[in-house]
Tab-separated table of C-alpha atoms in Angstrom:
chain	number	residue	atom	x	y	z
B	1	MET	CA	-20.312	4.580	5.277
B	2	ILE	CA	-21.222	7.692	3.256
B	3	ALA	CA	-21.281	9.776	6.443
B	4	VAL	CA	-17.795	8.554	7.397
B	5	PHE	CA	-16.556	9.228	3.860
B	6	LYS	CA	-17.892	12.811	3.868
B	7	LYS	CA	-16.511	13.512	7.345
B	8	GLU	CA	-13.037	12.253	6.433
B	9	LEU	CA	-13.000	14.064	3.095
B	10	ARG	CA	-13.937	17.365	4.773
B	11	SER	CA	-11.242	16.870	7.402
B	12	TYR	CA	-8.501	16.607	4.759
B	13	PHE	CA	-9.478	19.932	3.223
B	14	ALA	CA	-10.358	21.628	6.505
B	15	SER	CA	-6.699	21.180	7.466
B	16	MET	CA	-3.599	21.489	5.302
B	17	THR	CA	-3.054	17.725	4.977
B	18	GLY	CA	-4.985	17.246	1.741
B	19	TYR	CA	-3.553	20.380	0.148
B	20	ILE	CA	0.012	19.422	1.089
B	21	PHE	CA	-0.446	15.933	-0.348
B	22	ILE	CA	-1.932	17.201	-3.618
B	23	GLY	CA	0.572	20.048	-3.901
B	24	ILE	CA	3.657	17.891	-3.361
B	25	LEU	CA	2.465	15.215	-5.782
B	26	LEU	CA	1.581	17.698	-8.535
B	27	LEU	CA	4.800	19.668	-7.999
B	28	LEU	CA	6.968	16.597	-8.369
B	29	ALA	CA	4.896	15.293	-11.299
B	30	GLY	CA	5.336	18.629	-13.063
B	31	ILE	CA	9.069	18.751	-12.411
B	32	MET	CA	9.587	15.178	-13.637
B	33	CYS	CA	7.466	15.774	-16.742
B	34	LEU	CA	9.429	18.953	-17.485
B	35	ALA	CA	12.843	17.372	-16.904
B	36	ILE	CA	12.287	13.993	-18.551
B	37	ASN	CA	9.735	14.644	-21.289
B	38	LEU	CA	10.028	18.281	-22.330
B	39	PHE	CA	13.756	18.930	-21.821
B	40	ASN	CA	15.075	15.510	-22.919
B	41	GLY	CA	12.649	14.905	-25.759
B	42	PRO	CA	10.834	11.562	-25.218
B	43	THR	CA	7.062	11.862	-25.141
B	44	ASN	CA	6.620	8.663	-23.112
B	45	TYR	CA	4.810	10.122	-20.121
B	46	GLU	CA	5.007	6.818	-18.259
B	47	LEU	CA	8.786	7.377	-17.883
B	48	SER	CA	8.255	10.401	-15.657
B	49	LEU	CA	5.561	8.533	-13.715
B	50	SER	CA	8.108	5.891	-12.701
B	51	MET	CA	10.183	8.621	-11.059
B	52	VAL	CA	7.164	10.228	-9.385
B	53	SER	CA	6.240	6.908	-7.736
B	54	TYR	CA	9.183	7.276	-5.330
B	55	ILE	CA	7.437	10.196	-3.626
B	56	PHE	CA	4.962	7.724	-2.132
B	57	LEU	CA	7.619	7.017	0.498
B	58	LEU	CA	6.960	10.485	1.924
B	59	ILE	CA	3.412	11.462	1.036
B	60	VAL	CA	1.674	8.213	2.016
B	61	PRO	CA	2.744	8.512	5.701
B	62	ILE	CA	1.678	12.187	5.656
B	63	LEU	CA	-1.815	11.389	4.399
B	64	THR	CA	-2.498	8.251	6.440
B	65	MET	CA	-0.722	8.790	9.764
B	66	SER	CA	-3.760	10.357	11.453
B	67	VAL	CA	-6.616	8.559	9.753
B	68	MET	CA	-6.974	5.954	12.513
B	69	ALA	CA	-4.346	6.905	15.097
B	70	ASP	CA	-5.911	10.296	15.852
B	71	GLU	CA	-9.275	8.666	16.488
B	72	ARG	CA	-7.704	6.374	19.059
B	73	LYS	CA	-5.574	9.116	20.590
B	74	ASN	CA	-8.500	11.514	21.075
B	75	LYS	CA	-10.898	8.674	22.018
B	76	THR	CA	-13.244	9.793	19.226
B	77	ASP	CA	-13.237	6.236	17.903
B	78	GLN	CA	-15.779	5.503	20.638
B	79	LEU	CA	-18.167	7.886	18.861
B	80	LEU	CA	-17.711	5.905	15.654
B	81	TYR	CA	-18.683	2.722	17.463
B	82	SER	CA	-21.932	4.381	18.577
B	83	LEU	CA	-22.936	5.107	14.967
B	84	PRO	CA	-25.256	2.670	13.145
B	85	VAL	CA	-22.345	1.424	11.013
B	86	ASN	CA	-20.079	-1.583	11.382
B	87	ALA	CA	-16.287	-1.604	11.386
B	88	SER	CA	-16.009	-2.509	7.703
B	89	GLU	CA	-18.125	0.513	6.710
B	90	ILE	CA	-15.939	2.780	8.840
B	91	VAL	CA	-12.747	1.472	7.260
B	92	VAL	CA	-14.109	1.560	3.707
B	93	GLY	CA	-15.426	5.092	4.262
B	94	LYS	CA	-12.056	6.300	5.504
B	95	PHE	CA	-10.197	4.586	2.686
B	96	GLY	CA	-12.635	6.013	0.157
B	97	ALA	CA	-11.840	9.514	1.396
B	98	ILE	CA	-8.079	8.889	1.117
B	99	ALA	CA	-8.498	7.459	-2.390
B	100	ALA	CA	-10.625	10.473	-3.382
B	101	VAL	CA	-7.919	12.894	-2.222
B	102	PHE	CA	-5.332	10.885	-4.157
B	103	ALA	CA	-7.574	10.854	-7.237
B	104	VAL	CA	-7.517	14.670	-7.458
B	105	PRO	CA	-3.849	15.005	-8.550
B	106	VAL	CA	-4.116	11.860	-10.684
B	107	ILE	CA	-7.012	13.420	-12.633
B	108	VAL	CA	-4.935	16.565	-13.154
B	109	MET	CA	-2.017	14.411	-14.325
B	110	CYS	CA	-4.306	12.893	-16.966
B	111	LEU	CA	-3.942	16.205	-18.830
B	112	TYR	CA	-0.165	15.849	-19.173
B	113	PRO	CA	-0.189	13.402	-22.134
B	114	PHE	CA	-2.364	15.861	-24.075
B	115	ILE	CA	0.121	18.635	-23.346
B	116	LEU	CA	2.988	16.412	-24.501
B	117	SER	CA	1.098	15.587	-27.694
B	118	LEU	CA	1.593	19.224	-28.710
B	119	TYR	CA	5.349	18.574	-28.920
B	120	GLY	CA	5.386	15.085	-30.435
B	121	GLN	CA	3.547	11.830	-30.927
B	122	VAL	CA	2.230	10.326	-27.695
B	123	ASN	CA	1.129	6.732	-27.213
B	124	PHE	CA	-1.992	7.465	-25.188
B	125	LEU	CA	-2.652	3.798	-24.404
B	126	SER	CA	0.777	3.434	-22.796
B	127	ALA	CA	0.477	6.770	-20.998
B	128	TYR	CA	-2.897	5.996	-19.472
B	129	SER	CA	-1.913	2.426	-18.707
B	130	GLY	CA	0.955	3.911	-16.693
B	131	LEU	CA	-1.412	6.349	-14.976
B	132	PHE	CA	-3.824	3.561	-14.102
B	133	GLY	CA	-0.980	1.480	-12.651
B	134	PHE	CA	0.211	4.573	-10.772
B	135	PHE	CA	-3.239	4.992	-9.237
B	136	LEU	CA	-3.424	1.312	-8.263
B	137	LEU	CA	0.054	1.440	-6.706
B	138	GLY	CA	-0.912	4.537	-4.733
B	139	CYS	CA	-4.169	2.996	-3.514
B	140	ALA	CA	-2.345	-0.166	-2.375
B	141	LEU	CA	0.219	1.871	-0.424
B	142	LEU	CA	-2.473	4.145	1.042
B	143	ALA	CA	-4.441	1.087	2.211
B	144	PHE	CA	-1.274	-0.194	3.866
B	145	GLY	CA	-0.742	3.183	5.532
B	146	LEU	CA	-4.314	3.106	6.833
B	147	PHE	CA	-3.675	-0.341	8.324
B	148	VAL	CA	-0.493	0.861	10.038
B	149	SER	CA	-2.388	3.838	11.453
B	150	SER	CA	-4.979	1.481	12.935
B	151	LEU	CA	-2.308	-0.249	15.031
B	152	THR	CA	-1.209	2.710	17.165
B	153	GLU	CA	-2.521	5.768	18.989
B	154	SER	CA	0.361	7.992	17.888
B	155	PRO	CA	0.266	9.571	14.397
B	156	VAL	CA	4.033	10.147	14.592
B	157	ILE	CA	4.726	6.483	15.326
B	158	ALA	CA	2.320	5.495	12.533
B	159	ALA	CA	4.160	7.782	10.087
B	160	VAL	CA	7.583	6.420	11.068
B	161	ILE	CA	6.494	2.778	10.843
B	162	CYS	CA	4.765	3.434	7.523
B	163	PHE	CA	7.814	5.185	6.056
B	164	PHE	CA	10.268	2.427	6.964
B	165	SER	CA	7.794	-0.267	5.859
B	166	LEU	CA	7.415	1.406	2.462
B	167	LEU	CA	11.188	1.787	2.227
B	168	PHE	CA	11.535	-1.925	2.959
B	169	MET	CA	8.985	-2.680	0.225
B	170	TYR	CA	10.936	-0.534	-2.202
B	171	LEU	CA	14.200	-2.344	-1.371
B	172	LEU	CA	12.597	-5.781	-1.216
B	173	SER	CA	14.050	-7.005	-4.504
B	174	SER	CA	17.519	-5.895	-3.343
B	175	PHE	CA	17.090	-7.805	-0.078
B	176	ALA	CA	15.988	-10.859	-2.073
B	177	SER	CA	19.323	-10.928	-3.872
B	178	LEU	CA	21.134	-11.113	-0.508
B	179	ILE	CA	19.332	-14.287	0.623
B	180	PRO	CA	21.128	-17.565	-0.213
B	181	ALA	CA	19.406	-19.595	-2.898
B	182	GLY	CA	19.879	-22.884	-1.001
B	183	ALA	CA	16.880	-25.005	-0.070
B	184	PHE	CA	17.531	-24.918	3.680
B	185	ALA	CA	17.887	-21.114	3.707
B	186	SER	CA	14.524	-20.757	1.968
B	187	TYR	CA	12.976	-23.271	4.376
B	188	VAL	CA	14.175	-21.287	7.416
B	189	CYS	CA	12.991	-17.996	5.897
B	190	PHE	CA	9.530	-19.410	5.229
B	191	ILE	CA	9.352	-20.653	8.839
B	192	LEU	CA	10.167	-17.135	10.047
B	193	LEU	CA	7.537	-15.727	7.711
B	194	ILE	CA	4.889	-18.098	9.090
B	195	ALA	CA	5.876	-17.035	12.613
B	196	ALA	CA	5.484	-13.369	11.637
B	197	VAL	CA	2.049	-14.020	10.118
B	198	ALA	CA	0.935	-15.947	13.210
B	199	PHE	CA	2.114	-13.081	15.424
B	200	LEU	CA	0.232	-10.559	13.281
B	201	VAL	CA	-2.926	-12.658	13.574
B	202	TYR	CA	-2.471	-12.713	17.351
B	203	VAL	CA	-2.030	-8.921	17.480
B	204	LEU	CA	-5.177	-8.364	15.412
B	205	THR	CA	-7.426	-10.982	17.018
B	206	ASN	CA	-5.872	-11.509	20.466
B	207	HIS	CA	-6.633	-15.203	19.911
B	208	SER	CA	-3.539	-17.093	21.063
B	209	LEU	CA	-4.909	-20.604	20.381
B	210	PHE	CA	-5.772	-19.825	16.756
B	211	SER	CA	-2.413	-18.101	16.210
B	212	MET	CA	-0.535	-21.055	17.682
B	213	ALA	CA	-2.552	-23.508	15.569
B	214	LEU	CA	-1.779	-21.467	12.469
B	215	PHE	CA	1.927	-21.544	13.274
B	216	VAL	CA	1.999	-25.293	14.026
B	217	VAL	CA	-0.031	-26.275	10.939
B	218	GLY	CA	1.992	-23.974	8.684
B	219	CYS	CA	5.342	-25.182	9.985
B	220	GLY	CA	4.211	-28.811	9.906
B	221	GLY	CA	3.078	-28.630	6.308
B	222	LEU	CA	6.206	-26.766	5.264
B	223	THR	CA	8.493	-29.240	7.041
B	224	ALA	CA	6.722	-32.222	5.464
B	225	LEU	CA	7.073	-30.660	2.024
B	226	TYR	CA	10.755	-29.948	2.664
B	227	PHE	CA	11.542	-33.559	3.561
B	228	VAL	CA	9.500	-34.941	0.664
B	229	ASN	CA	11.076	-32.702	-1.994
B	230	ALA	CA	13.706	-30.251	-0.771
B	231	SER	CA	14.532	-29.207	-4.324
B	232	LEU	CA	11.295	-27.213	-4.429
B	233	PHE	CA	12.855	-24.783	-1.955
B	234	GLU	CA	15.871	-23.992	-4.140
B	235	GLY	CA	15.721	-20.222	-4.594
B	236	ALA	CA	12.062	-20.255	-3.535
B	237	PHE	CA	12.184	-17.519	-0.899
B	238	PRO	CA	14.126	-14.955	-3.010
B	239	ALA	CA	11.655	-15.657	-5.832
B	240	PHE	CA	8.781	-15.148	-3.382
B	241	LEU	CA	10.179	-11.777	-2.274
B	242	ASN	CA	10.584	-10.678	-5.884
B	243	TRP	CA	6.989	-11.697	-6.547
B	244	LEU	CA	5.871	-9.806	-3.448
B	245	CYS	CA	7.662	-6.551	-4.339
B	246	VAL	CA	4.993	-3.869	-4.735
B	247	TYR	CA	7.092	-1.503	-6.812
B	248	ASP	CA	8.349	-4.132	-9.255
B	249	ARG	CA	4.764	-4.864	-10.291
B	250	TYR	CA	4.520	-1.300	-11.515
B	251	ILE	CA	7.317	-1.803	-14.057
B	252	ALA	CA	4.934	-3.558	-16.471
B	253	PHE	CA	2.615	-0.538	-16.460
B	254	VAL	CA	5.572	1.804	-16.999
B	255	ASN	CA	6.546	-0.286	-20.020
B	256	GLY	CA	3.106	0.305	-21.495
B	257	ILE	CA	1.727	-3.141	-20.630
B	258	PHE	CA	-1.728	-3.367	-19.088
B	259	ASP	CA	-0.916	-6.179	-16.671
B	260	ILE	CA	-4.079	-7.926	-15.472
B	261	THR	CA	-2.128	-9.891	-12.852
B	262	GLY	CA	-0.750	-6.589	-11.565
B	263	VAL	CA	-4.281	-5.185	-11.279
B	264	ILE	CA	-5.409	-8.251	-9.310
B	265	TYR	CA	-2.267	-8.040	-7.164
B	266	TYR	CA	-2.832	-4.396	-6.188
B	267	LEU	CA	-6.544	-4.912	-5.553
B	268	SER	CA	-5.667	-7.913	-3.362
B	269	ILE	CA	-3.309	-5.747	-1.294
B	270	VAL	CA	-6.055	-3.151	-0.857
B	271	PHE	CA	-8.534	-5.829	0.215
B	272	LEU	CA	-6.121	-7.487	2.676
B	273	CYS	CA	-5.036	-4.192	4.252
B	274	LEU	CA	-8.649	-3.078	4.672
B	275	PHE	CA	-9.548	-6.493	6.097
B	276	PHE	CA	-6.706	-6.280	8.635
B	277	SER	CA	-7.762	-2.719	9.490
B	278	VAL	CA	-11.285	-3.952	10.187
B	279	GLN	CA	-9.901	-6.657	12.479
B	280	SER	CA	-7.795	-4.076	14.312
B	281	LEU	CA	-10.864	-1.868	14.739
B	282	GLU	CA	-12.981	-4.768	15.964
B	283	LYS	CA	-10.328	-5.677	18.516
B	284	ARG	CA	-10.311	-2.091	19.762
B	285	ARG	CA	-14.120	-2.062	19.957
B	286	TRP	CA	-14.255	-5.007	22.367
B	287	GLN	CA	-11.308	-4.050	24.554
């Protein structure tokens, strides 16, 4: 795992990818801090962080598009399989390198509250709570980008899919407001969600029987629950989408609240995305 981590970390700084990522993030962070905190007066650094978080839509696809796709495209993933490491160590090593690159600008941004304290009183707990949430949000999105990259051989396709997926995540709460709050509408939406999950499991494992069983059991349980107590489905799917929204979880950190549930939520996303990436890699190994 350490060897994979070192190799990936060197590759980011041997090319321009790591420098572009760090440069864009620090440039935007500086501009937002200047415009929001220094020019307008408030010393709440977390306010500028909330604006910087939108740049993830662009920089996450840039950093992650080649992490897995290039290996598959150039057939160098076969060399990884010959190493005395398993798929989980490969994935964790690659993610560790991405997280390390992301940590560089975040560490630099830790100096900004001290700079702002020269011009006014800064609530350091709120500022660093926002920075910690910012780092967790970035790691969750980077893990998702790594997973997307593991699904294709084309870095360009990986970048496009990642960008539109992140855009969908950002607009998720808006989409939730468009879904009818009726029980039947939520029931149908949950059925479609179960179908999507079953299809994803099939893509990752190539196990049609297990995927079909997952779909049948999920739909059966959901249908039974609907007929027993349909009122439980009133507004359930819009509420589920709001709960699922990655960006909305960051609002608590921006407001200066150290949200433990948000920490668990982001760490769960990282774990699930890395787990799915491992499954994708294992499928590729045995093809």
